PDB file of C-alpha atoms in Angstrom:
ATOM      1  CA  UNK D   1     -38.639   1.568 -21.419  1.00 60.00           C
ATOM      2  CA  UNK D   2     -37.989   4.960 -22.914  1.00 84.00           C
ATOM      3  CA  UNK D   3     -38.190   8.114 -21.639  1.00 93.00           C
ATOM      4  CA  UNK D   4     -41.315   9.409 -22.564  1.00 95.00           C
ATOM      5  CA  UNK D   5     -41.067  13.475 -23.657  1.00 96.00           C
ATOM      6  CA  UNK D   6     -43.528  15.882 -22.461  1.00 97.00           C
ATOM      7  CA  UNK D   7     -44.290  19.180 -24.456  1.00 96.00           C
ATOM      8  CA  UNK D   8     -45.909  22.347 -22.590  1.00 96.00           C
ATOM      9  CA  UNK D   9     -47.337  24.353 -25.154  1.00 93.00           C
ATOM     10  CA  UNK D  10     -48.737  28.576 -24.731  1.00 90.00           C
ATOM     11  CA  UNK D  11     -48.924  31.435 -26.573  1.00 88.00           C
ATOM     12  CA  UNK D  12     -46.181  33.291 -24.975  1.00 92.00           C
ATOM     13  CA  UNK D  13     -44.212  30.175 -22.932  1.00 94.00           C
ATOM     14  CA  UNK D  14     -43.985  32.966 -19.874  1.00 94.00           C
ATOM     15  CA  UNK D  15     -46.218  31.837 -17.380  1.00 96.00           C
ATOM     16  CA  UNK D  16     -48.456  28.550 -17.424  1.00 96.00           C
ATOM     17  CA  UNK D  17     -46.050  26.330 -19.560  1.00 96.00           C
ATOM     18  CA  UNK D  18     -43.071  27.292 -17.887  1.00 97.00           C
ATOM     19  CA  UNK D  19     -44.697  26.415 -14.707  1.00 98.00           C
ATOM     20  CA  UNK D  20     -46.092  23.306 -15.674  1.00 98.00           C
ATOM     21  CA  UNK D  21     -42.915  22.517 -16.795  1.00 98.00           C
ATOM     22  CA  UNK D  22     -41.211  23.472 -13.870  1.00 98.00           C
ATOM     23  CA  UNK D  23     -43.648  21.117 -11.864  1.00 98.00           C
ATOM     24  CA  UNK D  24     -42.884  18.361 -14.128  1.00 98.00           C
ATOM     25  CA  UNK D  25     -38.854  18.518 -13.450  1.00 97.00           C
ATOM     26  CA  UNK D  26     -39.912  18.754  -9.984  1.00 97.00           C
ATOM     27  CA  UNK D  27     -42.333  16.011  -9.510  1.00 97.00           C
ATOM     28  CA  UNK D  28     -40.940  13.432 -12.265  1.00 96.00           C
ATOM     29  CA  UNK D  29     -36.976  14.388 -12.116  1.00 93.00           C
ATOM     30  CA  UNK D  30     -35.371  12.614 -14.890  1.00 92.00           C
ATOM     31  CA  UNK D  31     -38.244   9.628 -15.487  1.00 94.00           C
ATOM     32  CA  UNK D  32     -39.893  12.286 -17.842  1.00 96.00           C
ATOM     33  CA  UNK D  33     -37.979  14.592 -20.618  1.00 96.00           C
ATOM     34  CA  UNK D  34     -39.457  17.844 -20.064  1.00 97.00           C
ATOM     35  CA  UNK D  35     -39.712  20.688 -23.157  1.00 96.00           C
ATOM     36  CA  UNK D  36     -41.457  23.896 -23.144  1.00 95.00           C
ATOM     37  CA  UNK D  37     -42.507  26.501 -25.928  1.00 94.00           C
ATOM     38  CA  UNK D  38     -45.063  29.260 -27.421  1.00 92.00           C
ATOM     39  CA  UNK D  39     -46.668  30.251 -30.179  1.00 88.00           C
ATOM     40  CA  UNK D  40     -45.391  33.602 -30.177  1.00 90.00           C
ATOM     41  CA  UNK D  41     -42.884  33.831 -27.515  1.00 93.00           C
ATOM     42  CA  UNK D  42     -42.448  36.630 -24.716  1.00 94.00           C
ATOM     43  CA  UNK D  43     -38.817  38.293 -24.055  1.00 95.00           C
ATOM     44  CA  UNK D  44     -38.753  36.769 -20.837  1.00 96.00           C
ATOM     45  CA  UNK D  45     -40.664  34.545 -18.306  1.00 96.00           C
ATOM     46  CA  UNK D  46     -43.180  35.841 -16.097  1.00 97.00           C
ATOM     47  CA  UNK D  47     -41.097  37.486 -13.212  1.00 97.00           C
ATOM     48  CA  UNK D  48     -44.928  37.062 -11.209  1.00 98.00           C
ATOM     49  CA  UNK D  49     -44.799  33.124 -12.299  1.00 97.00           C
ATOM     50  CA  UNK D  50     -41.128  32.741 -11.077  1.00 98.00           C
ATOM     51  CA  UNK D  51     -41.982  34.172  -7.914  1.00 98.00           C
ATOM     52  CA  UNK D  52     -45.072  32.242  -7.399  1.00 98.00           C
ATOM     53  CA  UNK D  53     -42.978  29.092  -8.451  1.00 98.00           C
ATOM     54  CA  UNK D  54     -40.043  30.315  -5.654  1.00 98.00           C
ATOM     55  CA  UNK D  55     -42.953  30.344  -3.679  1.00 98.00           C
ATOM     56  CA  UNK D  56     -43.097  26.211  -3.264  1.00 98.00           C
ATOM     57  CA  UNK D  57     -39.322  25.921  -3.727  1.00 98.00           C
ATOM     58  CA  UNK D  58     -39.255  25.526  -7.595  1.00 98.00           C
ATOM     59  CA  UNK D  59     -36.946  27.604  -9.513  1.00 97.00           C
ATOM     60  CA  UNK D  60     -37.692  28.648 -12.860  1.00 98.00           C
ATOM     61  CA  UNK D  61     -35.896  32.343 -13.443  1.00 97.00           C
ATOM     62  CA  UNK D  62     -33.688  30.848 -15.290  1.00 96.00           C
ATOM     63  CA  UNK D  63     -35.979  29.720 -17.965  1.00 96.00           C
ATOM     64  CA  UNK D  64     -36.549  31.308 -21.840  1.00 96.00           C
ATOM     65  CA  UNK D  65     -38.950  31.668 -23.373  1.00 96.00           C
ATOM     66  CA  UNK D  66     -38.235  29.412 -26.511  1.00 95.00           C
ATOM     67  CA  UNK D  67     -40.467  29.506 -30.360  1.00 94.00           C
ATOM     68  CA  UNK D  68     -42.807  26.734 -30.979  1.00 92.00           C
ATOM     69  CA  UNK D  69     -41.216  24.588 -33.777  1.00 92.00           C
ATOM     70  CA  UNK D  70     -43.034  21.418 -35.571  1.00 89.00           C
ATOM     71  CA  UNK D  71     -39.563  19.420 -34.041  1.00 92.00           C
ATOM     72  CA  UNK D  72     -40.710  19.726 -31.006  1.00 92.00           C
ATOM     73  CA  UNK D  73     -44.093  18.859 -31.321  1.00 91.00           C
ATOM     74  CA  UNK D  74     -42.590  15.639 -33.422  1.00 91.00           C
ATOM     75  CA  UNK D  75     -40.308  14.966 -30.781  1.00 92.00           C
ATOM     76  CA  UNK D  76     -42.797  14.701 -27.599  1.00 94.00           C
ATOM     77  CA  UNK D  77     -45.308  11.596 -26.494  1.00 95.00           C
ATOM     78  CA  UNK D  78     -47.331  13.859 -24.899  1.00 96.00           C
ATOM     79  CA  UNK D  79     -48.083  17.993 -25.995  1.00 94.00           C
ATOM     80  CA  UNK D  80     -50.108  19.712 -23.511  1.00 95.00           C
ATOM     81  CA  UNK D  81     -51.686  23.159 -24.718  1.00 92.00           C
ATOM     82  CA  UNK D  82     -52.970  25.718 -22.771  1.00 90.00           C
ATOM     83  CA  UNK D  83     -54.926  28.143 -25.278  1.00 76.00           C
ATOM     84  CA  UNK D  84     -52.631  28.530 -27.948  1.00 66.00           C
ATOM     85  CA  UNK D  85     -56.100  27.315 -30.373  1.00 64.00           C
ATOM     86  CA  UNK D  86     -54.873  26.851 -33.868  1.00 64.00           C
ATOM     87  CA  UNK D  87     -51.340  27.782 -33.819  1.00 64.00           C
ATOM     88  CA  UNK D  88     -50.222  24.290 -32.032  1.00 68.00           C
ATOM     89  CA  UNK D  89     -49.599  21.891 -34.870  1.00 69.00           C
ATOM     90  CA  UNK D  90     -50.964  19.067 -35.023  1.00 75.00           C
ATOM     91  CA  UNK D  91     -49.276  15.316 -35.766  1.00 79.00           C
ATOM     92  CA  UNK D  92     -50.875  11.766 -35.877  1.00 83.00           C
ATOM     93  CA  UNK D  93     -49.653   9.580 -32.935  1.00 86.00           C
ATOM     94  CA  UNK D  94     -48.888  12.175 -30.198  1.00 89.00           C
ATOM     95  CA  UNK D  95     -51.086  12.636 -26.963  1.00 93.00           C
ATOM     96  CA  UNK D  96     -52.825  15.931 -26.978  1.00 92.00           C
ATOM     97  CA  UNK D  97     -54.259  17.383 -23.542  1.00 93.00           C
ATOM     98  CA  UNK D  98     -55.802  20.973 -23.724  1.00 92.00           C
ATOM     99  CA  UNK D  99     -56.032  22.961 -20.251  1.00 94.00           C
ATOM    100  CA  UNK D 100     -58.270  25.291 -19.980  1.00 91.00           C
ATOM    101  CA  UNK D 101     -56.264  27.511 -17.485  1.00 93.00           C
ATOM    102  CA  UNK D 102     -56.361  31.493 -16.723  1.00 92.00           C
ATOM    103  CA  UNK D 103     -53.502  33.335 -18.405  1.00 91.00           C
ATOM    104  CA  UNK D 104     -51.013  34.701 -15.126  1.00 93.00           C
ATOM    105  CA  UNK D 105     -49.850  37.336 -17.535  1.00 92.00           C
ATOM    106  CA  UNK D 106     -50.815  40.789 -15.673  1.00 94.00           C
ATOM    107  CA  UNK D 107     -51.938  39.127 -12.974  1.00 96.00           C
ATOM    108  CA  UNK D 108     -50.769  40.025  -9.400  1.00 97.00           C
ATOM    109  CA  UNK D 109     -49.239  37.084  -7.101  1.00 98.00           C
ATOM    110  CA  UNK D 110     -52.579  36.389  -5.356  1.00 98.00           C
ATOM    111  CA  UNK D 111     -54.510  35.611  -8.980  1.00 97.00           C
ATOM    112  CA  UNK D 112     -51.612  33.403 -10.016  1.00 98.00           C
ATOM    113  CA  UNK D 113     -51.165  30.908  -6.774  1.00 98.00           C
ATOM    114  CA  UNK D 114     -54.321  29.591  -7.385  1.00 98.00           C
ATOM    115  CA  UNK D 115     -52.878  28.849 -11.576  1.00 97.00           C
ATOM    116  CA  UNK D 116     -50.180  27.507 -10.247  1.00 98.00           C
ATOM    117  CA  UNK D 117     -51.692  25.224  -7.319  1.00 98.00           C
ATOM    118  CA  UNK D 118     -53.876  23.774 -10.619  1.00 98.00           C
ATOM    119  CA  UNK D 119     -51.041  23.382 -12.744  1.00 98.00           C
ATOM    120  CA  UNK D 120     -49.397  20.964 -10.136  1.00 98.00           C
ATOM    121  CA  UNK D 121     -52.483  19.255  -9.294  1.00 98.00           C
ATOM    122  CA  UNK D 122     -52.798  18.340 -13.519  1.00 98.00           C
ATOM    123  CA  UNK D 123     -48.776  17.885 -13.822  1.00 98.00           C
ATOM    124  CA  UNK D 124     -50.093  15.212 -10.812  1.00 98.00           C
ATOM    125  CA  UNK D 125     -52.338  13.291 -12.884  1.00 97.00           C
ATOM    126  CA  UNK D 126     -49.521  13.829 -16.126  1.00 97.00           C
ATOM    127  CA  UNK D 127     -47.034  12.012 -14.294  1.00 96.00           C
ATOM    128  CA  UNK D 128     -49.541   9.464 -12.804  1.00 95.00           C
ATOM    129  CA  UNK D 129     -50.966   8.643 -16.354  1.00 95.00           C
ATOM    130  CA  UNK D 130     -47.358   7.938 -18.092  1.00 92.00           C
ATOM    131  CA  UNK D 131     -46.485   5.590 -14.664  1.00 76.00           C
TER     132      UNK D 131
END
């Protein structure tokens, strides 16, 4: 069986992608390939989302933000979005999943624990569905 490829998909690839992404390397290790990207990328992650990410034990300051390409979106089984609307591009024959999650950008550590605790639970139900 091969490897199926999992794309996280937000506007800036800061916060919510970058920790669903870091969930999915945690909870999946190798059995899932694991990419990451925004529409219109920040400078750098979310230094609120890598603490809230330390938090649980997951490490993901040493993440980049990376640019959105139509490769990548090619490349993956499965592209998760999480309010990027009409700048994700969309191709016949992948699995789409939109979450409807609150942006942690500006937020303080308390507002994004509970975006990350949801962001596991879905990566959860991710890895259960490609199982």
């Amino acid at each position: 069986m091969t490897t199926p490829t999992v794309l996280f998909v937000c506007v800036h690839n800061a916060g919510r992608s970058q920790m669903a992404a870091g969930w999915l390397r945690h909870l999946a290790g190798d059995r899932v390939e694991v990419l990451s990207a925004g529409s219109a990328p920040a400078g750098s992650i979310n230094p609120v989302a890598v603490e809230a990410m330390a938090e649980v034990g997951i490490d993901i300051a040493g993440q980049q933000p990376e640019v959105l390409t139509p490769e990548a979106v090619q490349a993956s089984d499965v592209v998760v979005t999480m309010g990027c609307g009409d700048a994700c591009p969309f191709y016949p024959g992948r699995r789409y999943e939109d979450w409807a999650l609150d942006d942690p950008a500006g937020q303080g550590i308390e507002a994004v624990r509970p975006i990350r605790d949801e962001v596991r639970r879905r990566v959860e139900e991710l890895v259960a569905s490609l199982a």
